[in-house]
Amino acid sequence: MKYGNTMRNLLFVLCMLLSVSAFAQQRVLTGRVTDKQGEPIPGVSIIIKGTSTGTATDFEGNYNLKVQTGNVLEFSFIGYKTQTITIAGQTTLNIVLQEDVEQLDEVVVIGYGTVKKNDATGSVVAIKADELNRAAVTSPQQMLQGKVTGVQIIPGDGGPGSGATIRIRGAASLTASNDPLIVIDGVPVSNDAAPGMANALSTINPNDIESFTVLKDASATAIYGSRASNGVIIITTKKGKGNKINLSYNGSFSIVTNSETVPVMGADEFREFITGIYPAGTTNGDKITNLLGTAKTDWQDLIFRNAFAHDHNISAYGNVNNILPYRASIGYTNEEGTLETSKYERGTFDVSVSPKLLDEHLTLNLNAKGVVIKNRFADGGAVNAAAFFNPTQPAYFYNEDGSINKNLTNGYWNWMNSIDPVISPNALATVSPLSQLYDYSNTNTVHRFIGNAQLDYKVHGFEALRANLNIGMDITSTDGKKGARPGSMQAWKDSENLGIGQYSKYTNFRRNQLLEFYLNFNKEFGVHRVDLMAGYSWQHFYSSDHSVSYFNETHEQKGDDYNYPFNRTEHYLISFFGRLNYSLMGKYLFTFTLRDDASSRFSEDNRWGLFPSAAIAWNLSEEDFIKNIDPISSAKLRVGWGKTGQQEINSGDYPYLARYSLSTDQYHMYNMGNAGYIYKLTPQAYDPNIKWETTETWNAGLDLGFFNNRITASVDLYKRKTSDLLNTVTVPMGSNFSNTVLTNVGNMENKGVEIALNFIPVQTKDWNLSVGLNGTFQKIEFTKLTGSNDPNYYVGIGSISKGTGGYLQRHMVGSAPYTFYLYQQAYDSRGHAIQNALVDRDGDGVITSADRYMTNKSPNPDFFYGINLKLSYKNWDFGFNGHGSVGNWMFNDFYSSNSTANIDFASNTLSNYATTVKKTGFTQANVTEQWYSDMFLENASFFRLDDVNLGYTFRNIAKREGFNIRVAASVQNVFVITDYSGMDPEGTGVGGIDNNIWPRPRTYSLRLNVNF
């Protein structure tokens, strides 16, 4: 008994002693964190390693934290090396963080090499392919949207896999290409995407991309010479790293829905509206009665669907014995379109190895990328047909027993002249939207391969000198076919009302071969650093197209496909280039580049083009008078000038040669009687003196960083002047040539201001918040369009649905490209538009083309901008991206072509109306001029929230470091804020005429990322 009490007392005392000991070990540690200059660093994250316990320094760099002896503290902050300290018996611990030189000296990829970000002299923007702040994107251009100043990306239509129009600092050319040069892992790829491939960026799976670098001013782009007038986008894909094999899976599953449909009348509303205008008992009223049915068909509901899409990418990467980095990935994308029958499939692979040999003096970079794309194109015309097809008629022809009568245009209801006893479809009528989708097949398959072998040798004993050899190839082939099913409405229209239909198929082959070699000398001499590079480039572009067409009944019966001509063409680019980068004390930076290009598209007299550039930069933050200003962490002033060329002329490879055009189908042949039909040759106009189009650019920029770069800002002012514009002009009457010719005439000027701001307002142990804002002001105008400076000269452009043979816009001196040229609408005292009443601006008493005027309004925005936000709390992350523009105008062609309730009974059909017809109140037949009224020109300024995403990461699963799973949800095309009344204020290109009503979809996605 006593023994038991004694033991109990001893245990009690022992427990008390252990508790006191433990309490004694846990104590409050205080201290201060500073940089090497002794300045406090606020927001430093301090975590007890292996736990979630931690704190952050206050504004004065002070902290306090409960710790125990043996705890390991981890001090981390952006721009500084992470430091770990094991706690002993101290109660005070002051830390001096060292700058992370590797991070501060972050390198960016430029043409033929890299440069420290701090040493860049040109307007260069590098961004990482952010995994945490993006939705389920399937094309790289979506990752750039709204992220870079001066870069405007206009999405395509609502079709799956549709491309986008990319403009860097606006347009620099009139009829030549305005697309930027795309360089993928050192291979400049062709901007001329193959049929079925939206653009060159479609080749790359977004999950394989490490970073983008955008070169904007001529001092940065001139090293690419003739291909860089419109800027350069350099894509670097992910490479092998680490010392063991790592596996990664990225996948998404999406529901794709229509964001909007065309506002049209329902069947009952349509009957009431049309019979109110054409009442029964009148001549037209009786016609209306015969054209109205009894059904209630929502045609848009029949052609659209909620679609499903999924995307998967698996990669493996590592490094064998630190000498053989490797990475391989495969990807698969499957997208259904919101329009029935449309579908896009893509398979990709990416393989790279980068062995380091000869004591790491020789690096061999081998890259291979491939893509297979299968398209099932839906006829976009079905969207317009569904909007206006008669809602009182049924979707199908029915037999008396209720079954579908497939003997009448394959069962789909269409307008008929008669069905008994002779089947006679109405050839003047619009084809049923269901027939357009299901009775017409349009498919193709695209194969593309991009690969290169790059050898980089650092000379033994003279390591400052490197030799680089790059051999690459870009090959694309396409096979496609399209045609109408026999018996369909399209077949009756295609083949002279025989119901047979027309069928066609085509093949396309394109090859781009590359050979480049350069020497690079890079050495530091005291306060001097010299980086000198000189090289040679050779590229060969070859393409072959072949197409045949025939009636379905003769398909593959003649066996004469190859009697139809092949169109084969090629051109070469040869270049010598060099660059000098010089740094004095790391403060004063100089860059000079020179490229001499030769293009086979020009004659020997004009073949070579010399493109120089120069830039200087001043690292103000290295000066003592800036170093003493505590809030400023970096400051750099940049000034640059340069010239670039243009030879992507969009008019073939032989514009300086006399040539003939051969007809390509059976409808353009000449009857030689007993000799049969032969193909015709037509002489083409040409200019033997055509030469380089040249763009000269001036740029001034200022880069600033505050509070250890938690706030960064950059401002760029630029001016671009393009001379010797490649322009298509009219050939004088009476010549034997085609009616236009490509020549050099005219100048264009482009000015702008770019502003980018990035903030990290919150950075603690648990919370991180970063915000990015960017905006671009721009002004573009023609300064010359003829050799004689004729102020009245113009280039007419832009067509609309109802107008025939006219144009809606003008390129004209003193105006921006695509400036609208319209009639001025007349209004009554209540402000209502008067039909067919336009302002007689010249006062001659009649409305003629002389009454049209330059509106000084164009699709080019005065200002466009982007915003992005990233927020994380522990394992949670949230983000969104958006973009918009101000001052861009759109001609609402949909509104124009549907502005009157007047019916043309000649076709013996009846179409639905958009609700816009009630807005105008027009009931007469519009005169031609009415379609070109400025009442249909609208301000299309907008803001679009591109995507919102929320994710959670499970870290170190099963206690395995690096085994992480992230689950995320996102919405794309969330909403648009605009006063524009049309379907979409962005349209589908740079033209500014809105006649596309295939809405861009809204996508709801779940994403899964696994890394182990």
PDB file of N, CA, C and O in Angstrom, residues 217-223 578-580 591-595 611-615 640-644 697:
ATOM      1  N   ASP A 217      10.504  46.040 -79.842  1.00  0.00           N
ATOM      2  CA  ASP A 217      11.100  47.147 -80.583  1.00  0.00           C
ATOM      3  C   ASP A 217      12.191  46.634 -81.522  1.00  0.00           C
ATOM      4  O   ASP A 217      12.648  45.492 -81.422  1.00  0.00           O
ATOM      5  N   ALA A 218      12.597  47.497 -82.445  1.00  0.00           N
ATOM      6  CA  ALA A 218      13.528  47.063 -83.491  1.00  0.00           C
ATOM      7  C   ALA A 218      14.897  46.719 -82.942  1.00  0.00           C
ATOM      8  O   ALA A 218      15.600  45.879 -83.501  1.00  0.00           O
ATOM      9  N   SER A 219      15.314  47.328 -81.835  1.00  0.00           N
ATOM     10  CA  SER A 219      16.623  46.993 -81.285  1.00  0.00           C
ATOM     11  C   SER A 219      16.658  45.552 -80.791  1.00  0.00           C
ATOM     12  O   SER A 219      17.723  44.935 -80.718  1.00  0.00           O
ATOM     13  N   ALA A 220      15.485  45.011 -80.457  1.00  0.00           N
ATOM     14  CA  ALA A 220      15.405  43.613 -80.019  1.00  0.00           C
ATOM     15  C   ALA A 220      15.106  42.676 -81.178  1.00  0.00           C
ATOM     16  O   ALA A 220      15.595  41.549 -81.218  1.00  0.00           O
ATOM     17  N   THR A 221      14.308  43.141 -82.137  1.00  0.00           N
ATOM     18  CA  THR A 221      13.848  42.247 -83.205  1.00  0.00           C
ATOM     19  C   THR A 221      14.751  42.248 -84.428  1.00  0.00           C
ATOM     20  O   THR A 221      14.710  41.306 -85.225  1.00  0.00           O
ATOM     21  N   ALA A 222      15.561  43.289 -84.607  1.00  0.00           N
ATOM     22  CA  ALA A 222      16.315  43.440 -85.862  1.00  0.00           C
ATOM     23  C   ALA A 222      17.277  42.292 -86.117  1.00  0.00           C
ATOM     24  O   ALA A 222      17.678  42.064 -87.256  1.00  0.00           O
ATOM     25  N   ILE A 223      17.644  41.552 -85.087  1.00  0.00           N
ATOM     26  CA  ILE A 223      18.540  40.410 -85.300  1.00  0.00           C
ATOM     27  C   ILE A 223      17.861  39.360 -86.167  1.00  0.00           C
ATOM     28  O   ILE A 223      18.531  38.540 -86.793  1.00  0.00           O
ATOM     29  N   GLY A 578      24.914  39.975 -87.010  1.00  0.00           N
ATOM     30  CA  GLY A 578      25.866  40.164 -85.924  1.00  0.00           C
ATOM     31  C   GLY A 578      25.289  41.063 -84.849  1.00  0.00           C
ATOM     32  O   GLY A 578      24.361  41.854 -85.101  1.00  0.00           O
ATOM     33  N   ARG A 579      25.841  40.920 -83.637  1.00  0.00           N
ATOM     34  CA  ARG A 579      25.365  41.754 -82.517  1.00  0.00           C
ATOM     35  C   ARG A 579      26.529  42.013 -81.564  1.00  0.00           C
ATOM     36  O   ARG A 579      27.339  41.113 -81.293  1.00  0.00           O
ATOM     37  N   LEU A 580      26.593  43.235 -81.061  1.00  0.00           N
ATOM     38  CA  LEU A 580      27.574  43.608 -80.047  1.00  0.00           C
ATOM     39  C   LEU A 580      26.840  44.136 -78.828  1.00  0.00           C
ATOM     40  O   LEU A 580      26.067  45.099 -78.923  1.00  0.00           O
ATOM     41  N   THR A 591      24.052  48.238 -77.242  1.00  0.00           N
ATOM     42  CA  THR A 591      23.771  47.112 -78.140  1.00  0.00           C
ATOM     43  C   THR A 591      23.718  47.618 -79.568  1.00  0.00           C
ATOM     44  O   THR A 591      23.083  48.641 -79.851  1.00  0.00           O
ATOM     45  N   PHE A 592      24.392  46.886 -80.455  1.00  0.00           N
ATOM     46  CA  PHE A 592      24.317  47.196 -81.886  1.00  0.00           C
ATOM     47  C   PHE A 592      24.130  45.886 -82.634  1.00  0.00           C
ATOM     48  O   PHE A 592      24.834  44.910 -82.384  1.00  0.00           O
ATOM     49  N   THR A 593      23.134  45.844 -83.521  1.00  0.00           N
ATOM     50  CA  THR A 593      22.912  44.644 -84.334  1.00  0.00           C
ATOM     51  C   THR A 593      22.845  45.033 -85.806  1.00  0.00           C
ATOM     52  O   THR A 593      22.486  46.159 -86.155  1.00  0.00           O
ATOM     53  N   LEU A 594      23.188  44.062 -86.637  1.00  0.00           N
ATOM     54  CA  LEU A 594      23.137  44.280 -88.079  1.00  0.00           C
ATOM     55  C   LEU A 594      22.775  42.949 -88.737  1.00  0.00           C
ATOM     56  O   LEU A 594      23.360  41.919 -88.415  1.00  0.00           O
ATOM     57  N   ARG A 595      21.804  43.004 -89.627  1.00  0.00           N
ATOM     58  CA  ARG A 595      21.427  41.804 -90.377  1.00  0.00           C
ATOM     59  C   ARG A 595      21.296  42.173 -91.849  1.00  0.00           C
ATOM     60  O   ARG A 595      20.657  43.173 -92.194  1.00  0.00           O
ATOM     61  N   PHE A 611      19.539  45.689 -92.386  1.00  0.00           N
ATOM     62  CA  PHE A 611      18.684  46.113 -91.281  1.00  0.00           C
ATOM     63  C   PHE A 611      19.504  46.277 -90.007  1.00  0.00           C
ATOM     64  O   PHE A 611      19.834  45.301 -89.326  1.00  0.00           O
ATOM     65  N   PRO A 612      19.842  47.535 -89.677  1.00  0.00           N
ATOM     66  CA  PRO A 612      20.635  47.802 -88.475  1.00  0.00           C
ATOM     67  C   PRO A 612      19.740  48.196 -87.291  1.00  0.00           C
ATOM     68  O   PRO A 612      18.578  48.561 -87.459  1.00  0.00           O
ATOM     69  N   SER A 613      20.316  48.133 -86.107  1.00  0.00           N
ATOM     70  CA  SER A 613      19.639  48.663 -84.921  1.00  0.00           C
ATOM     71  C   SER A 613      20.687  49.001 -83.882  1.00  0.00           C
ATOM     72  O   SER A 613      21.796  48.449 -83.884  1.00  0.00           O
ATOM     73  N   ALA A 614      20.322  49.906 -82.978  1.00  0.00           N
ATOM     74  CA  ALA A 614      21.217  50.308 -81.903  1.00  0.00           C
ATOM     75  C   ALA A 614      20.389  50.676 -80.685  1.00  0.00           C
ATOM     76  O   ALA A 614      19.257  51.164 -80.812  1.00  0.00           O
ATOM     77  N   ALA A 615      20.936  50.428 -79.498  1.00  0.00           N
ATOM     78  CA  ALA A 615      20.227  50.763 -78.266  1.00  0.00           C
ATOM     79  C   ALA A 615      21.241  51.042 -77.165  1.00  0.00           C
ATOM     80  O   ALA A 615      22.349  50.486 -77.148  1.00  0.00           O
ATOM     81  N   GLY A 640      16.243  53.101 -77.940  1.00  0.00           N
ATOM     82  CA  GLY A 640      16.628  52.237 -79.042  1.00  0.00           C
ATOM     83  C   GLY A 640      16.083  52.709 -80.379  1.00  0.00           C
ATOM     84  O   GLY A 640      15.089  53.447 -80.450  1.00  0.00           O
ATOM     85  N   TRP A 641      16.750  52.284 -81.424  1.00  0.00           N
ATOM     86  CA  TRP A 641      16.351  52.587 -82.804  1.00  0.00           C
ATOM     87  C   TRP A 641      16.725  51.401 -83.681  1.00  0.00           C
ATOM     88  O   TRP A 641      17.696  50.687 -83.407  1.00  0.00           O
ATOM     89  N   GLY A 642      15.932  51.178 -84.743  1.00  0.00           N
ATOM     90  CA  GLY A 642      16.304  50.117 -85.651  1.00  0.00           C
ATOM     91  C   GLY A 642      15.383  50.013 -86.845  1.00  0.00           C
ATOM     92  O   GLY A 642      14.312  50.638 -86.895  1.00  0.00           O
ATOM     93  N   LYS A 643      15.807  49.196 -87.809  1.00  0.00           N
ATOM     94  CA  LYS A 643      15.021  48.945 -89.015  1.00  0.00           C
ATOM     95  C   LYS A 643      14.835  47.435 -89.178  1.00  0.00           C
ATOM     96  O   LYS A 643      15.741  46.657 -88.899  1.00  0.00           O
ATOM     97  N   THR A 644      13.670  47.066 -89.643  1.00  0.00           N
ATOM     98  CA  THR A 644      13.384  45.676 -89.978  1.00  0.00           C
ATOM     99  C   THR A 644      12.706  45.635 -91.339  1.00  0.00           C
ATOM    100  O   THR A 644      12.182  46.649 -91.816  1.00  0.00           O
ATOM    101  N   THR A 697      11.831  51.920 -86.354  1.00  0.00           N
ATOM    102  CA  THR A 697      11.228  52.053 -85.035  1.00  0.00           C
ATOM    103  C   THR A 697      12.141  52.815 -84.096  1.00  0.00           C
ATOM    104  O   THR A 697      13.344  52.560 -84.039  1.00  0.00           O
TER     105      THR A 697
END
